[in-house]
Amino acid sequence: MEPPQAWVITAVMGYGHQRAVHPFRDIARDGIISLESDPEASPAERRLWKQLLAMYEWLSRLKRLPLLGRLLFKQLDWLLYIPPMDPVQNRARPSPQVRLLSWLVSKGLCGGILSRLRKTPLPVLTSFYASAIAADLGGFPRVFVVICDADLSRA
């Protein structure tokens, strides 16, 4: 009997995201796919990934600067903030972060991976929220996110 298959997607942003999907390598269709180096991504999408990663790394390094660094990193934290779960409050509306990511997806972010997913409908298992949101926006019904250690404090 053949093992089940899924699209297994990660992001190369340190090792946290890669570590989270490594146990699923045996069910990964075409191996574990890294968003920023996906062969189906257009050159424009690859440039966008590089720019986003460079900006994130730059802001992360700036955190060490006494006043300006902390202020800029607070902006990054705001951008990545996930509010705590509240069973009473309805959070069905997209957050500013999801709206920004939705706009980036409409501009081509994750376009290569969405194109690949459409060719063979399988469950999507990802360790990066961008690909999960893109797959959801793309209408894929079975999207699973493994929260990596790097995002655990946000989630």
mmCIF file of C-alpha atoms in Angstrom:
data_model
loop_
_atom_site.group_PDB
_atom_site.id
_atom_site.type_symbol
_atom_site.label_atom_id
_atom_site.label_comp_id
_atom_site.label_asym_id
_atom_site.label_seq_id
_atom_site.Cartn_x
_atom_site.Cartn_y
_atom_site.Cartn_z
ATOM 1 C CA MET A 1 0.000 0.000 0.000
ATOM 2 C CA GLU A 2 1.318 3.411 -0.980
ATOM 3 C CA PRO A 3 1.690 5.985 1.824
ATOM 4 C CA PRO A 4 -0.571 9.039 1.682
ATOM 5 C CA GLN A 5 0.816 12.103 -0.019
ATOM 6 C CA ALA A 6 0.585 15.810 0.682
ATOM 7 C CA TRP A 7 2.176 18.987 -0.526
ATOM 8 C CA VAL A 8 4.700 19.783 2.208
ATOM 9 C CA ILE A 9 5.817 23.410 2.157
ATOM 10 C CA THR A 10 8.322 25.367 4.209
ATOM 11 C CA ALA A 11 10.204 28.643 4.207
ATOM 12 C CA VAL A 12 13.927 29.074 4.607
ATOM 13 C CA MET A 13 14.059 31.546 7.476
ATOM 14 C CA GLY A 14 16.498 29.900 9.827
ATOM 15 C CA TYR A 15 15.869 26.242 10.599
ATOM 16 C CA GLY A 16 12.611 26.487 12.577
ATOM 17 C CA HIS A 17 10.248 26.089 9.640
ATOM 18 C CA GLN A 18 12.323 23.322 8.050
ATOM 19 C CA ARG A 19 12.574 21.414 11.344
ATOM 20 C CA ALA A 20 8.794 21.511 11.734
ATOM 21 C CA VAL A 21 8.085 19.753 8.411
ATOM 22 C CA HIS A 22 11.035 17.341 8.427
ATOM 23 C CA PRO A 23 9.003 14.501 10.048
ATOM 24 C CA PHE A 24 6.602 14.682 7.064
ATOM 25 C CA ARG A 25 9.275 14.189 4.381
ATOM 26 C CA ASP A 26 8.051 10.651 3.615
ATOM 27 C CA ILE A 27 4.613 11.844 2.517
ATOM 28 C CA ALA A 28 5.897 14.937 0.686
ATOM 29 C CA ARG A 29 4.927 14.984 -2.975
ATOM 30 C CA ASP A 30 8.030 16.153 -4.915
ATOM 31 C CA GLY A 31 9.936 16.483 -1.619
ATOM 32 C CA ILE A 32 9.680 19.362 0.822
ATOM 33 C CA ILE A 33 9.126 22.555 -1.155
ATOM 34 C CA SER A 34 10.775 25.809 -0.059
ATOM 35 C CA LEU A 35 8.643 28.762 -1.089
ATOM 36 C CA GLU A 36 11.471 31.093 -1.994
ATOM 37 C CA SER A 37 13.272 28.569 -4.190
ATOM 38 C CA ASP A 38 10.281 26.859 -5.807
ATOM 39 C CA PRO A 39 11.144 26.238 -9.475
ATOM 40 C CA GLU A 40 7.601 27.206 -10.449
ATOM 41 C CA ALA A 41 7.954 30.666 -8.880
ATOM 42 C CA SER A 42 8.419 33.464 -11.363
ATOM 43 C CA PRO A 43 11.592 35.572 -11.229
ATOM 44 C CA ALA A 44 9.451 38.442 -9.866
ATOM 45 C CA GLU A 45 8.134 36.225 -7.064
ATOM 46 C CA ARG A 46 11.648 35.047 -6.178
ATOM 47 C CA ARG A 47 12.788 38.691 -6.013
ATOM 48 C CA LEU A 48 9.837 39.521 -3.756
ATOM 49 C CA TRP A 49 10.722 36.619 -1.416
ATOM 50 C CA LYS A 50 14.338 37.809 -1.278
ATOM 51 C CA GLN A 51 13.226 41.363 -0.506
ATOM 52 C CA LEU A 52 10.856 40.250 2.255
ATOM 53 C CA LEU A 53 13.489 37.989 3.816
ATOM 54 C CA ALA A 54 16.161 40.704 3.599
ATOM 55 C CA MET A 55 13.802 43.212 5.245
ATOM 56 C CA TYR A 56 12.945 40.758 8.034
ATOM 57 C CA GLU A 57 16.611 39.926 8.671
ATOM 58 C CA TRP A 58 17.563 43.615 8.612
ATOM 59 C CA LEU A 59 14.883 44.494 11.148
ATOM 60 C CA SER A 60 15.856 41.519 13.306
ATOM 61 C CA ARG A 61 19.489 42.678 13.402
ATOM 62 C CA LEU A 62 18.468 46.273 14.127
ATOM 63 C CA LYS A 63 16.826 45.124 17.347
ATOM 64 C CA ARG A 64 20.257 45.296 18.981
ATOM 65 C CA LEU A 65 20.450 49.073 18.487
ATOM 66 C CA PRO A 66 19.400 50.795 21.718
ATOM 67 C CA LEU A 67 16.447 53.046 20.824
ATOM 68 C CA LEU A 68 15.843 52.979 17.076
ATOM 69 C CA GLY A 69 16.253 49.206 16.868
ATOM 70 C CA ARG A 70 13.629 48.488 19.485
ATOM 71 C CA LEU A 71 11.217 50.958 17.906
ATOM 72 C CA LEU A 72 11.573 49.397 14.438
ATOM 73 C CA PHE A 73 11.305 45.882 15.849
ATOM 74 C CA LYS A 74 8.090 46.852 17.628
ATOM 75 C CA GLN A 75 6.722 47.740 14.189
ATOM 76 C CA LEU A 76 7.695 44.265 12.967
ATOM 77 C CA ASP A 77 6.105 42.693 16.044
ATOM 78 C CA TRP A 78 2.912 44.646 15.322
ATOM 79 C CA LEU A 79 2.952 43.358 11.761
ATOM 80 C CA LEU A 80 3.339 39.743 12.953
ATOM 81 C CA TYR A 81 1.111 40.031 16.041
ATOM 82 C CA ILE A 82 -1.482 37.331 16.586
ATOM 83 C CA PRO A 83 -4.033 38.303 19.253
ATOM 84 C CA PRO A 84 -4.683 35.810 22.054
ATOM 85 C CA MET A 85 -7.629 33.516 21.633
ATOM 86 C CA ASP A 86 -10.818 34.878 23.063
ATOM 87 C CA PRO A 87 -13.830 32.538 22.885
ATOM 88 C CA VAL A 88 -16.223 35.467 23.334
ATOM 89 C CA GLN A 89 -14.833 37.958 20.817
ATOM 90 C CA ASN A 90 -15.571 37.306 17.149
ATOM 91 C CA ARG A 91 -12.337 37.522 15.176
ATOM 92 C CA ALA A 92 -13.766 36.454 11.851
ATOM 93 C CA ARG A 93 -12.605 39.641 10.116
ATOM 94 C CA PRO A 94 -9.109 39.470 8.640
ATOM 95 C CA SER A 95 -6.412 41.167 10.698
ATOM 96 C CA PRO A 96 -4.247 43.900 9.149
ATOM 97 C CA GLN A 97 -1.515 41.284 8.706
ATOM 98 C CA VAL A 98 -3.821 38.950 6.789
ATOM 99 C CA ARG A 99 -5.040 41.844 4.638
ATOM 100 C CA LEU A 100 -1.419 42.757 3.825
ATOM 101 C CA LEU A 101 -0.569 39.148 3.033
ATOM 102 C CA SER A 102 -3.713 38.808 0.900
ATOM 103 C CA TRP A 103 -2.616 41.881 -1.063
ATOM 104 C CA LEU A 104 0.883 40.391 -1.529
ATOM 105 C CA VAL A 105 -0.681 37.115 -2.733
ATOM 106 C CA SER A 106 -2.784 39.101 -5.223
ATOM 107 C CA LYS A 107 0.496 40.647 -6.443
ATOM 108 C CA GLY A 108 2.032 37.206 -7.047
ATOM 109 C CA LEU A 109 3.448 36.056 -3.721
ATOM 110 C CA CYS A 110 3.066 32.246 -3.537
ATOM 111 C CA GLY A 111 1.928 32.201 -7.175
ATOM 112 C CA GLY A 112 4.372 29.448 -8.112
ATOM 113 C CA ILE A 113 3.273 27.158 -5.315
ATOM 114 C CA LEU A 114 -0.426 27.775 -6.024
ATOM 115 C CA SER A 115 0.163 26.857 -9.648
ATOM 116 C CA ARG A 116 1.832 23.612 -8.568
ATOM 117 C CA LEU A 117 -0.936 22.773 -6.078
ATOM 118 C CA ARG A 118 -3.624 23.147 -8.750
ATOM 119 C CA LYS A 119 -1.992 20.476 -10.930
ATOM 120 C CA THR A 120 -2.435 17.713 -8.356
ATOM 121 C CA PRO A 121 -5.030 18.338 -5.628
ATOM 122 C CA LEU A 122 -3.597 16.997 -2.367
ATOM 123 C CA PRO A 123 -3.723 18.153 1.246
ATOM 124 C CA VAL A 124 -1.368 21.047 1.972
ATOM 125 C CA LEU A 125 0.864 20.829 5.039
ATOM 126 C CA THR A 126 2.998 23.892 5.699
ATOM 127 C CA SER A 127 5.115 25.383 8.443
ATOM 128 C CA PHE A 128 4.758 28.936 7.168
ATOM 129 C CA TYR A 129 1.614 31.024 7.569
ATOM 130 C CA ALA A 130 2.016 32.793 4.188
ATOM 131 C CA SER A 131 1.614 29.580 2.216
ATOM 132 C CA ALA A 132 -1.316 28.524 4.424
ATOM 133 C CA ILE A 133 -3.150 31.795 3.813
ATOM 134 C CA ALA A 134 -2.303 31.711 0.100
ATOM 135 C CA ALA A 135 -3.645 28.144 -0.189
ATOM 136 C CA ASP A 136 -6.795 29.139 1.675
ATOM 137 C CA LEU A 137 -7.268 32.162 -0.608
ATOM 138 C CA GLY A 138 -6.660 29.829 -3.564
ATOM 139 C CA GLY A 139 -9.632 27.708 -2.491
ATOM 140 C CA PHE A 140 -7.767 24.623 -1.288
ATOM 141 C CA PRO A 141 -9.984 22.883 1.274
ATOM 142 C CA ARG A 142 -7.387 20.847 3.211
ATOM 143 C CA VAL A 143 -4.679 23.153 4.564
ATOM 144 C CA PHE A 144 -2.766 22.200 7.701
ATOM 145 C CA VAL A 145 -0.194 24.354 9.488
ATOM 146 C CA VAL A 146 2.522 22.972 11.735
ATOM 147 C CA ILE A 147 3.560 25.805 14.025
ATOM 148 C CA CYS A 148 7.333 25.904 14.236
ATOM 149 C CA ASP A 149 9.284 26.921 17.310
ATOM 150 C CA ALA A 150 10.025 30.328 15.755
ATOM 151 C CA ASP A 151 6.317 31.177 15.455
ATOM 152 C CA LEU A 152 5.088 29.488 18.638
ATOM 153 C CA SER A 153 5.371 32.681 20.665
ATOM 154 C CA ARG A 154 3.216 34.504 18.083
ATOM 155 C CA ALA A 155 0.616 31.776 17.664
#
